[in-house]
Coordinates of C-alpha atoms in Angstrom, one line a residue:
M1 CA 86.4 70.5 188.8
E2 CA 88.0 67.3 187.4
T3 CA 89.6 67.3 184.0
R4 CA 90.5 64.5 181.7
D5 CA 93.9 64.4 183.2
A6 CA 92.7 64.0 186.8
P7 CA 94.4 61.2 188.7
A8 CA 92.7 57.9 188.2
P9 CA 91.8 55.5 191.0
L10 CA 93.9 52.5 191.6
T11 CA 90.9 50.3 190.7
R12 CA 91.5 51.4 187.1
P13 CA 95.1 50.3 186.5
L14 CA 95.2 51.1 182.8
A15 CA 94.3 54.8 183.4
W16 CA 96.7 54.9 186.4
M17 CA 99.5 53.6 184.2
G18 CA 98.8 56.3 181.6
L19 CA 97.7 54.0 178.8
R20 CA 96.8 56.1 175.8
K21 CA 93.0 56.7 175.3
S22 CA 91.3 55.5 172.1
A23 CA 88.8 57.7 170.3
M24 CA 86.0 55.8 172.1
D25 CA 87.6 56.4 175.5
L26 CA 87.5 60.2 174.7
A27 CA 84.0 60.0 173.2
V28 CA 82.4 58.8 176.5
E29 CA 84.1 61.5 178.6
P30 CA 82.7 65.0 179.2
P31 CA 83.6 67.3 176.3
L32 CA 86.2 70.0 176.8
S33 CA 85.2 73.6 176.1
P34 CA 85.1 74.0 172.3
M35 CA 87.9 75.9 170.6
A36 CA 85.3 78.3 168.9
P37 CA 81.7 77.6 170.0
V38 CA 79.4 77.5 167.0
D39 CA 76.7 80.1 166.8
L40 CA 73.4 78.3 167.2
D41 CA 71.6 81.0 165.2
D42 CA 73.9 80.5 162.2
D43 CA 72.2 77.7 160.2
G44 CA 75.2 77.2 158.0
A45 CA 77.7 76.8 160.8
V46 CA 75.4 74.4 162.7
T47 CA 74.8 72.4 159.5
D48 CA 78.6 72.2 158.8
V49 CA 79.2 70.7 162.2
L50 CA 76.4 68.2 161.8
N51 CA 77.6 67.2 158.3
L52 CA 81.1 66.6 159.6
A53 CA 79.9 64.4 162.5
L54 CA 77.7 62.5 160.1
E55 CA 80.4 62.0 157.6
I56 CA 82.7 60.6 160.2
G57 CA 79.9 58.3 161.5
G58 CA 79.2 57.1 158.0
I59 CA 82.9 56.0 157.5
L60 CA 82.9 54.2 160.8
L61 CA 79.5 52.4 160.2
S62 CA 80.4 51.4 156.7
S63 CA 83.7 49.9 158.0
G64 CA 82.0 47.5 160.5
E65 CA 81.9 49.7 163.6
G66 CA 79.0 48.9 165.9
A67 CA 76.0 51.3 166.0
A68 CA 76.7 52.2 169.7
D69 CA 80.3 53.2 169.1
T70 CA 79.4 55.0 165.9
V71 CA 76.8 57.1 167.7
A72 CA 79.2 57.9 170.6
Q73 CA 82.0 59.0 168.4
A74 CA 79.8 61.1 166.1
E75 CA 78.2 62.8 169.0
S76 CA 81.6 63.5 170.6
V77 CA 82.6 65.3 167.3
A78 CA 79.5 67.5 167.4
A79 CA 80.1 68.2 171.1
A80 CA 83.7 69.2 170.5
F81 CA 82.5 72.0 168.2
G82 CA 79.9 73.3 170.6
L83 CA 76.9 71.1 170.0
P84 CA 76.7 68.9 173.1
G85 CA 73.0 68.4 172.7
A86 CA 73.3 66.9 169.2
T87 CA 71.7 63.4 169.0
V88 CA 72.7 60.7 166.5
E89 CA 70.4 57.9 165.5
V90 CA 71.4 54.8 163.5
T91 CA 68.8 52.7 161.7
F92 CA 70.5 50.0 159.7
T93 CA 72.3 52.0 156.9
S94 CA 70.7 55.3 157.7
L95 CA 72.3 57.9 160.1
T96 CA 70.4 60.9 161.3
I97 CA 71.8 63.7 163.5
G98 CA 69.8 66.6 164.9
V99 CA 70.1 69.4 167.4
N100 CA 67.6 71.6 169.2
R101 CA 68.3 75.3 169.5
R102 CA 66.9 78.1 171.6
R103 CA 63.2 78.9 171.6
G104 CA 62.0 80.4 168.4
R105 CA 64.6 78.8 166.3
P106 CA 63.7 75.5 164.5
P107 CA 65.8 72.4 165.1
I108 CA 68.2 71.3 162.4
S109 CA 68.7 67.7 161.3
V110 CA 70.8 66.0 158.7
I111 CA 70.3 62.5 157.3
R112 CA 72.8 60.2 155.5
V113 CA 72.5 56.8 154.0
V114 CA 75.6 54.7 154.1
N115 CA 76.5 52.6 151.0
Y116 CA 78.6 49.7 152.1
R117 CA 81.9 49.5 150.2
T118 CA 85.2 47.8 150.5
V119 CA 86.4 48.0 154.1
D120 CA 89.5 50.0 154.4
M121 CA 91.0 49.7 157.9
T122 CA 93.6 52.3 157.1
R123 CA 90.8 54.8 156.5
V124 CA 89.3 53.8 159.9
T125 CA 92.7 54.4 161.6
R126 CA 93.0 57.8 160.0
V127 CA 89.4 58.7 161.1
S128 CA 90.1 57.6 164.6
R129 CA 93.1 59.8 164.8
L130 CA 91.1 62.7 163.4
I131 CA 88.5 62.2 166.1
D132 CA 91.2 62.3 168.7
L133 CA 92.5 65.6 167.4
I134 CA 88.9 67.0 167.2
V135 CA 88.0 66.0 170.7
R136 CA 91.3 67.4 172.0
R137 CA 90.4 70.8 170.4
Q138 CA 93.3 70.8 167.9
L139 CA 91.3 71.4 164.7
T140 CA 88.7 73.8 163.5
V141 CA 85.6 72.7 161.6
D142 CA 87.0 73.7 158.3
Q143 CA 90.3 71.9 158.9
A144 CA 88.5 68.7 160.1
T145 CA 86.2 68.8 157.1
A146 CA 89.1 69.1 154.7
E147 CA 90.8 66.2 156.4
V148 CA 87.7 64.0 156.1
E149 CA 87.5 64.8 152.4
R150 CA 91.2 63.8 152.0
I151 CA 90.6 60.5 153.9
V152 CA 87.5 59.6 151.8
A153 CA 89.3 60.5 148.5
S154 CA 92.6 58.7 149.3
P155 CA 93.3 55.4 147.5
H156 CA 93.8 52.1 149.3
P157 CA 97.3 51.6 150.8
H158 CA 97.9 48.6 148.6
S159 CA 96.5 47.1 145.4
F160 CA 93.6 44.7 145.0
R161 CA 96.1 41.9 144.2
V162 CA 97.7 42.3 147.6
A163 CA 94.3 42.3 149.3
V164 CA 93.4 39.0 147.5
L165 CA 96.7 37.6 148.7
G166 CA 95.4 38.4 152.2
W167 CA 92.2 36.6 151.6
A168 CA 94.2 33.6 150.2
M169 CA 96.3 33.6 153.4
L170 CA 93.1 33.5 155.5
G171 CA 91.7 30.6 153.4
C172 CA 95.0 28.6 153.7
A173 CA 95.3 29.3 157.4
V174 CA 91.7 28.1 158.1
V175 CA 92.4 24.8 156.4
I176 CA 95.7 24.3 158.3
Q177 CA 93.9 25.3 161.5
L178 CA 91.3 22.6 160.9
G179 CA 94.0 20.0 160.5
G180 CA 94.4 20.1 156.7
S181 CA 97.7 19.3 154.9
P182 CA 99.9 21.9 153.3
L183 CA 98.6 20.7 149.9
A184 CA 95.0 21.4 151.1
G185 CA 96.1 24.8 152.2
L186 CA 97.6 25.5 148.8
I187 CA 94.4 24.3 147.1
S188 CA 92.4 26.6 149.3
M189 CA 94.6 29.6 148.3
V190 CA 93.9 28.9 144.6
S191 CA 90.2 28.6 145.3
T192 CA 90.2 31.9 147.1
F193 CA 92.0 33.6 144.3
A194 CA 89.4 32.3 141.9
L195 CA 86.3 33.2 143.9
M196 CA 87.6 36.7 144.8
Y197 CA 88.4 37.6 141.2
A198 CA 85.1 36.1 140.0
N199 CA 83.2 38.3 142.5
R200 CA 85.2 41.3 141.5
Y201 CA 84.3 40.8 137.9
L202 CA 80.6 40.3 138.8
D203 CA 80.6 43.4 141.0
R204 CA 81.9 45.5 138.1
H205 CA 78.9 44.3 136.1
R206 CA 76.6 45.3 139.0
L207 CA 75.4 41.8 139.7
P208 CA 73.5 41.9 143.1
S209 CA 75.6 40.7 146.0
F210 CA 73.3 37.8 146.7
F211 CA 74.2 36.2 143.3
Q212 CA 77.9 37.0 143.9
Q213 CA 77.7 34.9 147.1
V214 CA 76.0 32.1 145.1
V215 CA 78.8 32.1 142.6
G216 CA 81.4 32.2 145.4
G217 CA 79.8 29.3 147.3
F218 CA 79.7 27.3 144.1
I219 CA 83.4 27.9 143.3
A220 CA 84.5 27.1 146.8
A221 CA 82.5 23.8 146.9
A222 CA 83.2 22.8 143.3
W223 CA 86.9 23.4 143.7
A224 CA 87.0 21.4 146.9
L225 CA 85.1 18.4 145.5
A226 CA 87.2 18.5 142.3
A227 CA 90.4 18.5 144.3
Y228 CA 89.1 15.6 146.4
V229 CA 88.3 13.5 143.4
A230 CA 91.6 14.3 141.7
V231 CA 93.9 13.3 144.6
S232 CA 91.8 10.8 146.6
N233 CA 93.2 7.9 144.6
N234 CA 96.8 9.1 145.0
F235 CA 97.0 8.4 148.8
I236 CA 96.9 12.2 149.4
E237 CA 94.4 13.3 152.1
V238 CA 92.2 16.2 151.2
Q239 CA 89.0 16.8 153.1
P240 CA 86.4 18.8 151.1
S241 CA 84.8 19.9 154.4
Q242 CA 88.0 21.8 155.4
L243 CA 88.2 23.5 152.0
V244 CA 84.6 24.5 151.8
A245 CA 84.7 25.8 155.4
A246 CA 87.6 28.0 154.5
G247 CA 85.6 29.3 151.5
I248 CA 82.6 30.0 153.7
I249 CA 84.7 32.0 156.2
V250 CA 86.3 34.0 153.3
L251 CA 82.9 34.8 151.9
L252 CA 81.3 35.6 155.2
A253 CA 84.2 37.4 156.9
G254 CA 83.2 40.8 155.4
L255 CA 79.6 40.4 156.4
T256 CA 78.1 41.7 159.6
L257 CA 76.7 38.7 161.6
V258 CA 78.9 39.3 164.6
G259 CA 78.3 43.1 164.2
A260 CA 74.5 42.4 164.1
I261 CA 74.6 40.5 167.3
E262 CA 76.8 43.2 168.9
D263 CA 74.2 45.8 167.9
A264 CA 71.5 43.7 169.6
I265 CA 73.6 43.4 172.8
T266 CA 74.4 47.2 172.9
G267 CA 70.8 48.3 172.5
F268 CA 70.2 48.8 168.7
P269 CA 67.7 46.0 167.9
V270 CA 66.3 47.6 164.7
T271 CA 69.8 48.0 163.2
S272 CA 70.7 44.5 164.5
A273 CA 67.6 43.1 162.7
G274 CA 68.5 44.8 159.5
R275 CA 72.1 43.6 159.6
G276 CA 70.9 40.1 160.6
V277 CA 68.5 39.8 157.7
E278 CA 71.1 41.0 155.3
T279 CA 73.7 38.5 156.6
M280 CA 71.1 35.6 156.5
V281 CA 70.3 36.4 152.9
M282 CA 73.9 36.5 151.9
T283 CA 74.7 33.4 153.9
G284 CA 71.8 31.8 152.1
G285 CA 73.4 32.7 148.8
V286 CA 76.6 31.0 149.8
L287 CA 74.8 27.9 151.0
G288 CA 72.8 27.9 147.7
G289 CA 76.0 27.9 145.7
I290 CA 77.4 25.0 147.8
T291 CA 74.2 23.0 147.4
I292 CA 74.3 23.5 143.6
A293 CA 77.9 22.2 143.5
L294 CA 77.1 19.2 145.7
A295 CA 74.1 18.3 143.6
A296 CA 76.0 18.7 140.4
F297 CA 78.9 16.4 141.6
E298 CA 76.4 13.9 143.0
R299 CA 74.7 13.8 139.5
L300 CA 78.1 13.0 138.1
G301 CA 78.7 10.2 140.6
M302 CA 81.3 12.1 142.6
S303 CA 80.0 12.5 146.2
P304 CA 82.1 13.9 149.0
P305 CA 83.1 11.6 151.9
P306 CA 80.9 11.2 155.0
I307 CA 81.0 14.2 157.3
D308 CA 82.8 13.7 160.6
P309 CA 80.4 14.7 163.4
A310 CA 83.2 16.4 165.3
I311 CA 83.0 20.2 165.2
A312 CA 86.5 21.5 165.9
G313 CA 89.5 20.9 163.8
N314 CA 92.2 18.5 164.9
A315 CA 95.4 20.4 164.2
A316 CA 98.1 20.3 166.9
V317 CA 97.9 23.2 169.3
H318 CA 101.0 25.0 168.1
I319 CA 99.9 24.6 164.5
A320 CA 96.4 25.9 165.3
V321 CA 97.8 28.9 167.2
F322 CA 100.2 29.8 164.3
A323 CA 97.5 29.3 161.7
A324 CA 95.1 31.6 163.6
G325 CA 97.7 34.3 163.7
V326 CA 98.3 34.0 160.0
G327 CA 94.6 34.0 159.3
A328 CA 94.0 37.1 161.3
A329 CA 96.9 38.8 159.6
G330 CA 95.5 37.7 156.2
F331 CA 92.2 39.3 157.0
A332 CA 93.9 42.5 158.1
V333 CA 95.8 42.7 154.8
A334 CA 92.6 42.0 152.9
S335 CA 91.0 44.9 154.8
Y336 CA 93.8 47.3 153.9
A337 CA 95.1 47.6 157.5
T338 CA 98.4 49.2 158.3
V339 CA 101.5 47.1 158.8
R340 CA 101.4 47.8 162.6
A341 CA 97.7 46.8 162.8
T342 CA 98.4 43.6 160.8
W343 CA 101.1 42.5 163.3
L344 CA 98.8 43.2 166.2
A345 CA 95.9 41.3 164.6
A346 CA 98.2 38.3 164.2
A347 CA 99.2 38.4 167.8
V348 CA 95.6 38.8 169.0
G349 CA 94.4 35.9 166.8
A350 CA 97.2 33.6 168.0
I351 CA 96.4 34.5 171.7
G352 CA 92.7 33.9 171.1
M353 CA 93.4 30.4 169.6
L354 CA 95.7 29.5 172.5
I355 CA 92.8 30.3 175.0
F356 CA 90.4 28.4 172.8
Q357 CA 92.6 25.3 172.7
A358 CA 93.1 25.5 176.5
V359 CA 89.3 25.7 177.0
M360 CA 88.7 22.8 174.6
A361 CA 91.2 20.7 176.5
T362 CA 89.0 21.0 179.6
G363 CA 86.0 19.7 177.7
L364 CA 83.8 22.9 178.1
G365 CA 82.9 22.9 174.4
V366 CA 83.4 25.0 171.4
V367 CA 80.8 27.7 172.3
V368 CA 82.4 28.4 175.7
G369 CA 85.8 28.3 174.1
S370 CA 84.8 30.8 171.5
A371 CA 83.3 33.1 174.1
L372 CA 86.4 33.1 176.4
A373 CA 88.7 33.4 173.4
A374 CA 86.7 36.4 172.1
C375 CA 86.6 38.0 175.6
T376 CA 90.4 37.6 175.8
M377 CA 90.9 39.1 172.3
G378 CA 88.6 42.0 173.2
L379 CA 90.6 42.7 176.3
I380 CA 94.1 42.2 175.1
G381 CA 93.4 43.6 171.6
G382 CA 92.0 46.7 173.2
I383 CA 95.1 47.2 175.3
L384 CA 97.6 46.5 172.5
A385 CA 95.6 48.7 170.1
R386 CA 95.8 51.6 172.5
I387 CA 99.5 51.1 173.0
A388 CA 100.1 51.0 169.2
T389 CA 97.7 53.9 168.6
V390 CA 95.3 52.0 166.2
P391 CA 91.6 51.6 166.7
P392 CA 90.6 48.5 168.7
L393 CA 88.0 47.7 165.9
V394 CA 90.8 47.0 163.4
V395 CA 92.5 44.5 165.7
T396 CA 89.5 42.6 167.1
I397 CA 87.6 42.1 163.9
A398 CA 90.7 40.6 162.3
G399 CA 91.4 38.5 165.4
I400 CA 88.0 36.8 165.6
T401 CA 87.8 36.0 161.8
P402 CA 89.6 32.6 162.0
F403 CA 87.0 31.6 164.6
L404 CA 83.9 32.1 162.4
P405 CA 81.9 28.9 162.3
G406 CA 82.5 28.0 158.6
L407 CA 82.9 24.2 159.4
S408 CA 79.8 24.0 161.4
V409 CA 77.8 25.8 158.7
Y410 CA 79.1 23.4 156.0
R411 CA 78.5 20.3 158.1
G412 CA 75.0 21.4 159.0
L413 CA 74.2 22.0 155.3
S414 CA 75.6 18.6 154.3
A415 CA 73.4 17.0 157.0
L416 CA 70.3 18.8 155.8
T417 CA 70.9 17.8 152.2
S418 CA 71.4 14.2 153.4
D419 CA 68.0 14.1 155.1
Q420 CA 69.6 14.3 158.5
T421 CA 67.4 17.2 159.6
G422 CA 68.0 16.9 163.3
I423 CA 71.7 16.8 163.0
G424 CA 71.8 19.6 160.4
L425 CA 69.6 22.0 162.5
G426 CA 71.7 21.2 165.5
L427 CA 74.9 22.2 163.7
M428 CA 73.3 25.3 162.3
F429 CA 72.1 26.4 165.8
Q430 CA 75.6 25.7 167.1
A431 CA 77.1 27.9 164.4
L432 CA 74.7 30.7 165.5
A433 CA 75.7 30.1 169.1
I434 CA 79.4 30.4 168.2
A435 CA 78.7 33.7 166.4
V436 CA 76.8 35.0 169.5
A437 CA 79.6 33.9 171.8
L438 CA 82.2 35.7 169.6
A439 CA 80.1 38.9 169.6
A440 CA 79.4 38.8 173.3
G441 CA 83.0 38.1 174.1
I442 CA 84.4 40.9 172.0
V443 CA 81.9 43.4 173.5
F444 CA 82.6 42.3 177.1
G445 CA 86.4 42.3 176.6
E446 CA 86.4 45.8 175.1
W447 CA 84.0 47.0 177.9
V448 CA 86.5 45.7 180.5
T449 CA 89.3 47.5 178.8
R450 CA 87.4 50.8 178.6
N451 CA 86.5 50.6 182.3
L452 CA 90.1 49.8 183.3
R453 CA 91.2 52.8 181.2
R454 CA 88.3 55.1 182.3
S455 CA 89.5 58.3 183.9
A456 CA 88.0 60.0 186.9
A457 CA 86.6 62.7 184.6
A458 CA 84.3 60.2 183.0
D459 CA 82.5 59.7 186.2
G460 CA 81.4 63.3 186.5

């Protein structure tokens, strides 16, 4: 009988070379014999295992993990403690786990509703390592439950001020990546500080997230237009489209558009629809705030310059690559990632931009470039994450953030508000196509990595 340490075929070089397995690699392999099989007749013991698996799944789902990976890892936890027949179902923010027992004993199920909160990638890293220990039979149920409680109760690894600095790094990097000047990057940083602190204040007063997005969109657009008006007569070039695009990416980076598309690709259409509607509503809030700012400035006789029909930024390749790395690192800091994960995210973001620029130079277009860049980031990010013992999710989410189609969204909105309906809809559809390309590329790249690392035992 094969074990997890059985020799891997040469067609799977990452397994043959002994690359460390991630929690997802272990989750898709046959479970080892449990350390202490749970008594299926003991309602309390079975419920404890189900609650533990569901708590871990809730942390993963609330942090942006796809539904398919959440299900696989939660089920692997249940199987490790003697419940290989446990089934997990994800429906938007609701997780349900159930298990059938012997004849004459009723099945047991547990349900949990996930409340989205600030994403903490350090928490995800700790949970991933916990899953690794559980699946390798190194913890009891009580020990694992206690560790989950410590993870949930632990504070963020750094303060909110540092996280906002990460968001500001992302905003500045996006502007530079799009060809903006250092002054424009600095203006974007100030705008990001303003909108993040404003949203934090509104969140403390329990204002619904939609209206927070409206305020954020208004601040991003108003600040960009004000900066343009202030410096346009001083021979200093500031493009409002670059500043607003950076604000859009900052506001939408924490949402789940790419995750929603990933869920649709991996077979969770209901959850995908829920996430997609949520993202559309929140994006509508951002666009509403931008529209209000544009209308207000137009009323005051201060209109932005005409929108350039080009989609991609025009920064030099080496500058764009550096900016993408900084932007990915900024998002990692904003998401409370570890120092090691932040460096990896920077490397993956820079590599992705290098691939994107190479594809754009061939004339294949921004959608194809985004897809190939995301595929590369999924593949290389997965390998580097396994080497550095951090979850691939932490690296890939940060890596693709600078590629979100903020500029396309803003230009599409500007065209729609200028009665250029055809152009505006085309740009909006192109933004959606870019998001689909990013999601598909990440899913495919990670799938390739998992199959290259897949051991012989997983075929059993």
